[in-house]
mmCIF file of C-alpha atoms in Angstrom:
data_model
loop_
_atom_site.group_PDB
_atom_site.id
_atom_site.type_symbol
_atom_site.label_atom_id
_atom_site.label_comp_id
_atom_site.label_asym_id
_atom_site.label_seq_id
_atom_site.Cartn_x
_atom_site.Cartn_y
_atom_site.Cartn_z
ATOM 1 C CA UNK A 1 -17.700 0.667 -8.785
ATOM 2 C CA UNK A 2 -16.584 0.035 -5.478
ATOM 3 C CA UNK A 3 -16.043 -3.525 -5.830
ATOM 4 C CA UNK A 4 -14.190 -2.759 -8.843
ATOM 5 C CA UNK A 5 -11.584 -0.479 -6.889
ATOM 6 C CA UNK A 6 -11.671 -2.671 -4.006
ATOM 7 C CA UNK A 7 -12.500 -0.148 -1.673
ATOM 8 C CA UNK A 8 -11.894 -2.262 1.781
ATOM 9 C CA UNK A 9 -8.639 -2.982 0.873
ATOM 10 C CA UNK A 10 -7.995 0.720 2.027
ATOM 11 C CA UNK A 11 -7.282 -0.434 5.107
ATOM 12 C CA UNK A 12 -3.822 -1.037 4.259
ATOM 13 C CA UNK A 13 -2.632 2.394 4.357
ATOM 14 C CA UNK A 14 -4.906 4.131 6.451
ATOM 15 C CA UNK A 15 -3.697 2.725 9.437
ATOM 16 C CA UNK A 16 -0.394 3.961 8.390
ATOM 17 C CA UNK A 17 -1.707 7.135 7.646
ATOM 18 C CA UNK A 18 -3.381 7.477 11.004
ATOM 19 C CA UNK A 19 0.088 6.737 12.855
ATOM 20 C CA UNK A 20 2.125 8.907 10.868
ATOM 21 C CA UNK A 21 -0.694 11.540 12.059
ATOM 22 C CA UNK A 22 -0.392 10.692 15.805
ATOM 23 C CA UNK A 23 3.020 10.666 15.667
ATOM 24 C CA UNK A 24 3.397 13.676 13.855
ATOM 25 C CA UNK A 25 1.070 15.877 16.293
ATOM 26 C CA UNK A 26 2.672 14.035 19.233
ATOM 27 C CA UNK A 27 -0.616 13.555 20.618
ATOM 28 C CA UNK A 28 -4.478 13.334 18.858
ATOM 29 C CA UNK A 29 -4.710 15.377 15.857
ATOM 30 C CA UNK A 30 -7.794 17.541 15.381
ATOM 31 C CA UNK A 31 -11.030 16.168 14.286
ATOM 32 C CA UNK A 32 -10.439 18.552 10.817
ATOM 33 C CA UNK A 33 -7.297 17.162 10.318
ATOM 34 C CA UNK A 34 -8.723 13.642 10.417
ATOM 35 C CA UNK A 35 -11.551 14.022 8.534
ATOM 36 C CA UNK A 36 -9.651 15.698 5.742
ATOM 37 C CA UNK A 37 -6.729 12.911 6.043
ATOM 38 C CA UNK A 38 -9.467 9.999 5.612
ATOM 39 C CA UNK A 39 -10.810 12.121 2.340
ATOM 40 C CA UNK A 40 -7.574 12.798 0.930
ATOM 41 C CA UNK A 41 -6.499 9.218 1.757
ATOM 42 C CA UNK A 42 -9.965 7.725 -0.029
ATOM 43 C CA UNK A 43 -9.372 10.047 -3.111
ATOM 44 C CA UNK A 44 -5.847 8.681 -3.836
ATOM 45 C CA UNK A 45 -6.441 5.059 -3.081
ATOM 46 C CA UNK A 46 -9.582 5.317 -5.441
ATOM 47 C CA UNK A 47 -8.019 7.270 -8.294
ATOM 48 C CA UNK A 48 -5.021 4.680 -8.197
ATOM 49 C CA UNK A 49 -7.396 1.698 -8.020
ATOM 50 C CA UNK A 50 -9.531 2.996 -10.998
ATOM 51 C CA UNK A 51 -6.787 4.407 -13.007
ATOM 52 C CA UNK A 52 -4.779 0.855 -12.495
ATOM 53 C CA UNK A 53 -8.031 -0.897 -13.569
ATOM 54 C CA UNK A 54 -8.305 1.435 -16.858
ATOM 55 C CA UNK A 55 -4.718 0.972 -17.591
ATOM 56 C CA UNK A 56 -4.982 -3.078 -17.589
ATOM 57 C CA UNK A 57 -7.963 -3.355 -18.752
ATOM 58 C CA UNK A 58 -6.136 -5.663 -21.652
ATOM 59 C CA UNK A 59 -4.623 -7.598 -19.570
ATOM 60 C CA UNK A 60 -7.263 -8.570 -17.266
ATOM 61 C CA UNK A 61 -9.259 -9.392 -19.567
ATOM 62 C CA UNK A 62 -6.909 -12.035 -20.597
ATOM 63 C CA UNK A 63 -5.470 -13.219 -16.973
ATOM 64 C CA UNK A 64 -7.547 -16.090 -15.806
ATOM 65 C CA UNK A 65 -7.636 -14.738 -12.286
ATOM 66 C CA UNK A 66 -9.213 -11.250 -13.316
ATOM 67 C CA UNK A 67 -11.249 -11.859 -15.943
ATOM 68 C CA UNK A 68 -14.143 -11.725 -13.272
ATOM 69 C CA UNK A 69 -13.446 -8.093 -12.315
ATOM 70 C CA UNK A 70 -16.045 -5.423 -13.446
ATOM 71 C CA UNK A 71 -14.429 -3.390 -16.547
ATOM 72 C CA UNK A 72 -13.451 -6.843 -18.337
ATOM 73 C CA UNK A 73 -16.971 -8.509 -17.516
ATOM 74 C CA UNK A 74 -18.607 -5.262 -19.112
ATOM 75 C CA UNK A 75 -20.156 -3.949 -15.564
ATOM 76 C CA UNK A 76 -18.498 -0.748 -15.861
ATOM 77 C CA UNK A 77 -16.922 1.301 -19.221
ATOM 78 C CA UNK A 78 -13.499 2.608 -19.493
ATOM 79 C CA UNK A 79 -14.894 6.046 -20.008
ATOM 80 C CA UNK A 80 -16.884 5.709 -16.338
ATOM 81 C CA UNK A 81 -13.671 4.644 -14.944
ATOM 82 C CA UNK A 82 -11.653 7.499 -15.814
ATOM 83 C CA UNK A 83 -14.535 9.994 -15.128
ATOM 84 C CA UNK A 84 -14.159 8.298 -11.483
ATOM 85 C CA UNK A 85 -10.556 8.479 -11.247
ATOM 86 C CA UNK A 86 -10.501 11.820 -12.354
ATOM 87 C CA UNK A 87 -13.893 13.181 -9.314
ATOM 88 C CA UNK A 88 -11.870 11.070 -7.227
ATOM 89 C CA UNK A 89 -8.259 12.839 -8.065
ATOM 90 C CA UNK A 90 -10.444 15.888 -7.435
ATOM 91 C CA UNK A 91 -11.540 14.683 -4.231
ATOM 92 C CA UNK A 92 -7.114 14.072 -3.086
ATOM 93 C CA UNK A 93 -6.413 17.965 -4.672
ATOM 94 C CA UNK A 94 -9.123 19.684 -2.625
ATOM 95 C CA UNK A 95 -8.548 17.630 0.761
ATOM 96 C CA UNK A 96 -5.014 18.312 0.426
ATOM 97 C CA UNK A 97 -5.872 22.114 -0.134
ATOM 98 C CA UNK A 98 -8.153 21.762 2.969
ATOM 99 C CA UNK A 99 -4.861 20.575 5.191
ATOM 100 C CA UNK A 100 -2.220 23.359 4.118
ATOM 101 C CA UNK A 101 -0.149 24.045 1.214
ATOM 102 C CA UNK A 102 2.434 22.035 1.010
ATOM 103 C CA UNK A 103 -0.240 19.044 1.063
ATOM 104 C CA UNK A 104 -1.600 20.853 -1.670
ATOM 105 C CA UNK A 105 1.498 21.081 -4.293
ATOM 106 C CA UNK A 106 2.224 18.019 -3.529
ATOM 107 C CA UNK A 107 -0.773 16.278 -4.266
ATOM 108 C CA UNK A 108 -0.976 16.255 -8.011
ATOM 109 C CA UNK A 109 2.949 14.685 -7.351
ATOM 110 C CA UNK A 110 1.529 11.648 -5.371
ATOM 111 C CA UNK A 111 -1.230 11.011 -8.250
ATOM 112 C CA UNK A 112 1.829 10.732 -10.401
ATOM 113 C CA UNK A 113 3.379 8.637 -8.805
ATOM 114 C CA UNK A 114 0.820 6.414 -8.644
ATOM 115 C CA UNK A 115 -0.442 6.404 -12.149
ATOM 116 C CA UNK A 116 2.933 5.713 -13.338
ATOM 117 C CA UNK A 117 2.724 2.717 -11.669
ATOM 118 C CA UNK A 118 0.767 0.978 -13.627
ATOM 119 C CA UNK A 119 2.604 1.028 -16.721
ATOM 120 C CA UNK A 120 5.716 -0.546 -14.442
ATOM 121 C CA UNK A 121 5.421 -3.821 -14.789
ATOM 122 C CA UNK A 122 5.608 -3.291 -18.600
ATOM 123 C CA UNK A 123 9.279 -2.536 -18.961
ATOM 124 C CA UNK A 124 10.805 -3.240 -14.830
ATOM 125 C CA UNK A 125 10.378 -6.151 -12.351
ATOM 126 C CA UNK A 126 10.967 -3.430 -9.793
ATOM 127 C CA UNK A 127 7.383 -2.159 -10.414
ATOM 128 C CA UNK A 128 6.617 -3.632 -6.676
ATOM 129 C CA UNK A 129 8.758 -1.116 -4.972
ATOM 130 C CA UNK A 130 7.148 1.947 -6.955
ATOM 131 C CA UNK A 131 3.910 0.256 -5.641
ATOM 132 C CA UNK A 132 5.241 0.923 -2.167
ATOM 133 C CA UNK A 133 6.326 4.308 -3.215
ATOM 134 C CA UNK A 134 2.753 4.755 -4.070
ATOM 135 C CA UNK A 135 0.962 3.603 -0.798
ATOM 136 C CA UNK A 136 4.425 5.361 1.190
ATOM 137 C CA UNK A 137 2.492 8.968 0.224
ATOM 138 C CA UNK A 138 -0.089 7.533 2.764
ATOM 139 C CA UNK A 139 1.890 8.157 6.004
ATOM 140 C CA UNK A 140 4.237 10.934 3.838
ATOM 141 C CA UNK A 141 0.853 13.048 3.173
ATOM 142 C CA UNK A 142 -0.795 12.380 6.805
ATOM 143 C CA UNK A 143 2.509 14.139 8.590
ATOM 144 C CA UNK A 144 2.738 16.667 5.873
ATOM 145 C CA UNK A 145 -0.980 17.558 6.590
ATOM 146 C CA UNK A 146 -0.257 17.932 10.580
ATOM 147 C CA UNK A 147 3.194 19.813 10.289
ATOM 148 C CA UNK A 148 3.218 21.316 7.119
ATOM 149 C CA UNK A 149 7.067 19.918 6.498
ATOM 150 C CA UNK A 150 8.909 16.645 5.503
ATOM 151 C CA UNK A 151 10.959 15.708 8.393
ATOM 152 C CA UNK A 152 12.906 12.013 9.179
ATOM 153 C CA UNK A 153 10.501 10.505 11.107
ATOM 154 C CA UNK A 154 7.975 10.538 8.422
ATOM 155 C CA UNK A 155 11.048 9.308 6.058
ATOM 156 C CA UNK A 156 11.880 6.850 8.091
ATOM 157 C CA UNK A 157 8.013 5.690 8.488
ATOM 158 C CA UNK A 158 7.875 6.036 4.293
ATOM 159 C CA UNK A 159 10.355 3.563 4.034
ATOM 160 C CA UNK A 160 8.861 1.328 6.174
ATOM 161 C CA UNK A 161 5.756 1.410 4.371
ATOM 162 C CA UNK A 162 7.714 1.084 1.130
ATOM 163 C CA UNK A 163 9.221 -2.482 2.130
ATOM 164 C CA UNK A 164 5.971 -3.664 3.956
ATOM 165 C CA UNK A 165 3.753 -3.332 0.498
ATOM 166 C CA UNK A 166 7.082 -4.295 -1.627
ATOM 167 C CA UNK A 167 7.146 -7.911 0.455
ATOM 168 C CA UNK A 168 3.699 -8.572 0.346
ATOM 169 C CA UNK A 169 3.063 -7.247 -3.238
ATOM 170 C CA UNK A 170 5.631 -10.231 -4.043
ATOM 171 C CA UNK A 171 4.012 -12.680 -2.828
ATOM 172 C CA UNK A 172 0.613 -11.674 -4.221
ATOM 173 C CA UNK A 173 2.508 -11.530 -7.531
ATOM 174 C CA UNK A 174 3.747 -15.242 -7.123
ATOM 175 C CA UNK A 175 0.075 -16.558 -8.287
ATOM 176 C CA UNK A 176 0.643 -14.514 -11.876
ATOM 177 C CA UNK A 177 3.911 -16.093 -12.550
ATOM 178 C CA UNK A 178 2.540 -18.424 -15.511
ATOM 179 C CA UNK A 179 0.795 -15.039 -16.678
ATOM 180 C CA UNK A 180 3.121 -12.404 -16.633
ATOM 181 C CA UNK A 181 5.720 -14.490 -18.344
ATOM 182 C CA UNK A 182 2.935 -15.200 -21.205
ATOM 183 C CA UNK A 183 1.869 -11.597 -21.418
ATOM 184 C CA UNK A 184 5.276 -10.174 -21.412
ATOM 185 C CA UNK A 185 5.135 -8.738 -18.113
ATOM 186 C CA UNK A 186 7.806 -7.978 -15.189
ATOM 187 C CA UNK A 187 7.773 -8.812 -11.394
ATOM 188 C CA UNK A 188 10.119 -10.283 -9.586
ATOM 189 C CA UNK A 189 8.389 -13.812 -9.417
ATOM 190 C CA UNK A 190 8.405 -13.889 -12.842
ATOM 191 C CA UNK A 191 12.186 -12.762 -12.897
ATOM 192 C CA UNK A 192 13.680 -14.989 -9.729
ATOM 193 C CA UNK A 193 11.631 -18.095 -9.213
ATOM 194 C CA UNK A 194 9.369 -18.848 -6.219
ATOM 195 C CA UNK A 195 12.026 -19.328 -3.792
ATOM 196 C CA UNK A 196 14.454 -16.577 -4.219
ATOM 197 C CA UNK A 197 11.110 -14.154 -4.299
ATOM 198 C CA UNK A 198 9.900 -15.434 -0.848
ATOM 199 C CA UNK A 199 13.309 -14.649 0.290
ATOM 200 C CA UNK A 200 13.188 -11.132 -1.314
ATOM 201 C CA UNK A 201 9.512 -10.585 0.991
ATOM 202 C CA UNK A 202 11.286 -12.011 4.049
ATOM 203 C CA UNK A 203 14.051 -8.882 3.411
ATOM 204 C CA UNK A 204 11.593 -6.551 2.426
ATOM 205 C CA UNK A 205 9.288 -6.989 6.049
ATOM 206 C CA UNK A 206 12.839 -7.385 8.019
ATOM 207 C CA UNK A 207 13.337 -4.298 6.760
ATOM 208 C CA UNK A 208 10.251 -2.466 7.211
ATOM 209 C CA UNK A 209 10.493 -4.149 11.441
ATOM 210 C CA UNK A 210 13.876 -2.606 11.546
ATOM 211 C CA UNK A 211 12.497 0.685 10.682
ATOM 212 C CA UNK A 212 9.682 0.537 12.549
ATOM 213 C CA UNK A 213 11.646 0.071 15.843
ATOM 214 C CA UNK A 214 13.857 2.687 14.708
ATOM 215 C CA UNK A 215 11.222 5.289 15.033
ATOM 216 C CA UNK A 216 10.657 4.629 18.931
ATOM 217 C CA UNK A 217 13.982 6.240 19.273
ATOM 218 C CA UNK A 218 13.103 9.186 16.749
ATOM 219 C CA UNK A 219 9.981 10.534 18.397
ATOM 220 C CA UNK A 220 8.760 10.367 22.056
ATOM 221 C CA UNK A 221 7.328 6.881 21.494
ATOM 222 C CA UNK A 222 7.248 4.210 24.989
ATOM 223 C CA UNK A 223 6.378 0.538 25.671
ATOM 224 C CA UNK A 224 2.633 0.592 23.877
ATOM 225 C CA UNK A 225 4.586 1.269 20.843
ATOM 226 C CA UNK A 226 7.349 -1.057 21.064
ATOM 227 C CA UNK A 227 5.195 -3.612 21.755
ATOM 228 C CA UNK A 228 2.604 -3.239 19.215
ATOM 229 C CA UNK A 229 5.894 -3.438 16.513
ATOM 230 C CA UNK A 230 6.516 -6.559 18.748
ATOM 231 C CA UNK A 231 2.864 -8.004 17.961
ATOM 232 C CA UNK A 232 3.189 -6.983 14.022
ATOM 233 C CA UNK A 233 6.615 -8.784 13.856
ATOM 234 C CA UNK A 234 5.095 -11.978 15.292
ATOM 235 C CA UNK A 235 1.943 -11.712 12.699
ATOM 236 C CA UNK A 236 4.735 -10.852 9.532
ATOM 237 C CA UNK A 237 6.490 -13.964 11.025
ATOM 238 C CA UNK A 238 3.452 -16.023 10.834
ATOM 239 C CA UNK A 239 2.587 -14.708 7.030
ATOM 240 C CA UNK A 240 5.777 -15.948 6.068
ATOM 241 C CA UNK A 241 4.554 -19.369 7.594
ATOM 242 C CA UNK A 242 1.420 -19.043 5.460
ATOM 243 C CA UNK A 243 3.333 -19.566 1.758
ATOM 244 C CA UNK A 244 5.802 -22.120 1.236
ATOM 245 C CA UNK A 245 7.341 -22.863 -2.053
ATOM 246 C CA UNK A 246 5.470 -25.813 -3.029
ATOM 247 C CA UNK A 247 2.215 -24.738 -1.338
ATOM 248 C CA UNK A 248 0.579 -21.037 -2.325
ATOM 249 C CA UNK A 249 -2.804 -22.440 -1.294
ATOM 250 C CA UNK A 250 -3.370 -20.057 1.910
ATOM 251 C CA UNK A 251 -1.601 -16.894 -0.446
ATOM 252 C CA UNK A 252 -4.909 -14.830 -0.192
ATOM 253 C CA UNK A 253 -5.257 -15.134 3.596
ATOM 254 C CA UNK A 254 -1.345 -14.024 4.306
ATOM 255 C CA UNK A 255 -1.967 -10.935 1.815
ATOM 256 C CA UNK A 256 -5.573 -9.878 2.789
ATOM 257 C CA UNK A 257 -5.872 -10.610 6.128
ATOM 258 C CA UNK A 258 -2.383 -10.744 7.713
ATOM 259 C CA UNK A 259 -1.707 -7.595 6.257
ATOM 260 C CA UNK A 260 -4.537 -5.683 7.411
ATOM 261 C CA UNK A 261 -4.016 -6.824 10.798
ATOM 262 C CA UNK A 262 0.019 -5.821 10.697
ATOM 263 C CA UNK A 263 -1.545 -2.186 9.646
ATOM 264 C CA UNK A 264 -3.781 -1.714 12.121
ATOM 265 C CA UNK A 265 -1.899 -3.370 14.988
ATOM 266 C CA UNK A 266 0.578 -0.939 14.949
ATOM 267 C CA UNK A 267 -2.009 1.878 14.603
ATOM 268 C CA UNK A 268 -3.965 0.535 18.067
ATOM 269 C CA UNK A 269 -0.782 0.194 19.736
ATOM 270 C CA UNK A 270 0.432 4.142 18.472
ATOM 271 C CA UNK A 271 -2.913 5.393 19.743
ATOM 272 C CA UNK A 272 -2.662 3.654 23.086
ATOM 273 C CA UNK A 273 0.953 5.357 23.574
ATOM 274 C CA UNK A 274 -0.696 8.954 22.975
ATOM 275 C CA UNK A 275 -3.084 8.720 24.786
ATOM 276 C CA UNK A 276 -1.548 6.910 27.795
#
């Protein structure tokens, strides 16, 4: 089951989640906070994993590059993936009631949002950005569970997040091209070409930098800060290196790894201003 949901590639958004935290409590958060943060944060990726792999179960079974994965091999059954992404939609709701209560009304919003993903890609080539809409809740939730309100900061964090998925979901969606236009599906690969949609992900990151140095002037962030930002721009820079038009051979290694490292780069660097 967990290699079904893909359960290390959670550390894409807890990172974020963990900054948006720190920032939020201007210093370390408490240990509860944290510990019900990680929960709530495991519960939604995993209920949006196995939900996603439920919903396309048709067309992984017919996509060459998923056909391995466990529902359309026969490892798992539809009805033990929905009993999981319902315990672990369970697991979100009574974190988020653990943190305070606007966390908790707003939880059974964010699983929402991301189930309604998955049935994007059927009718919009947009369905990227409501991906990053999807993974934004991470940071959005993790202030909301230290303050208790929605302020800019965490908006302005949100929409970074939004833009950092929505350029790197694009270029993960340039290997599906053949696919999606076969299977009747939208992205924006499939709708602009390989060129135009690398230059649509270069946008997207400049984007999410520019809002990422933005918050240094928002909240009482110094030089760690800036200079982890400084270190993530550098590795975005170097994913872009990573896919060319005529050469997607090293497009696992910019989305896996590079992105990882962008996440928890300027995590490190937001924990190293707090504390000194």
């Amino acid at each position: 089951m967990l290699e079904m949901i893909k359960f290390e590639h959670t550390v894409f958004a807890l990172p974020f989640a963990f900054t948006a935290a720190l920032m939020a409590a201007g210093g370390l958060p408490t240990w509860r906070q944290l510990c019900w943060i990680t929960l709530a944060m495991v519960g939604a990726r995993s209920a949006a994993m196995g939900f996603n792999r439920w919903a396309d179960r048709r067309y992984d079974a017919e996509n060459p590059r998923t056909q391995s994965r466990a529902l359309p091999m026969g490892f798992v059954s539809p009805k033990h993936v929905i009993a999981f992404t319902v315990c672990s939609s369970a697991l979100l709701i009574t974190a988020a009631y653990q943190l305070n209560q606007l966390a908790f009304y707003l939880s059974p919003v964010a699983l929402v949002v991301m189930f309604f993903y998955s049935y994007t890609k059927r009718f919009t080539f947009l369905s990227h950005i409501f991906l990053g809409l999807a993974i934004a809740g991470a940071p959005l939730g993790a202030w909301i569970a230290i303050t208790g309100r929605i302020e800019p900061p965490a908006l302005v964090l949100g929409a970074a997040v939004v833009f950092w998925l929505t350029g790197f979901d694009v270029l993960y969606a340039l290997q599906d091209i053949e696919f999606d236009r076969k299977a009747g599906l939208h992205s924006i690969p499939q709708r602009f070409g390989i060129k135009r949609s690398l230059w649509i992900a270069r946008i997207s990151h400049a984007i999410t930098m520019a809002a990422l140095f933005w918050l240094a002037d928002l909240r009482p962030l110094n030089g760690f800060y800036r200079a982890g930002v400084f270190v993530s721009l550098c590795l975005i820079i170097y994913e872009h290196t990573l896919v060319r038009e005529n050469d997607l051979s090293k497009l696992n290694m910019a989305f896996f790894n590079m992105n990882g490292y962008i996440s928890i780069t300027v995590f490190i660097f937001t924990l190293c201003d707090v504390l000194l």
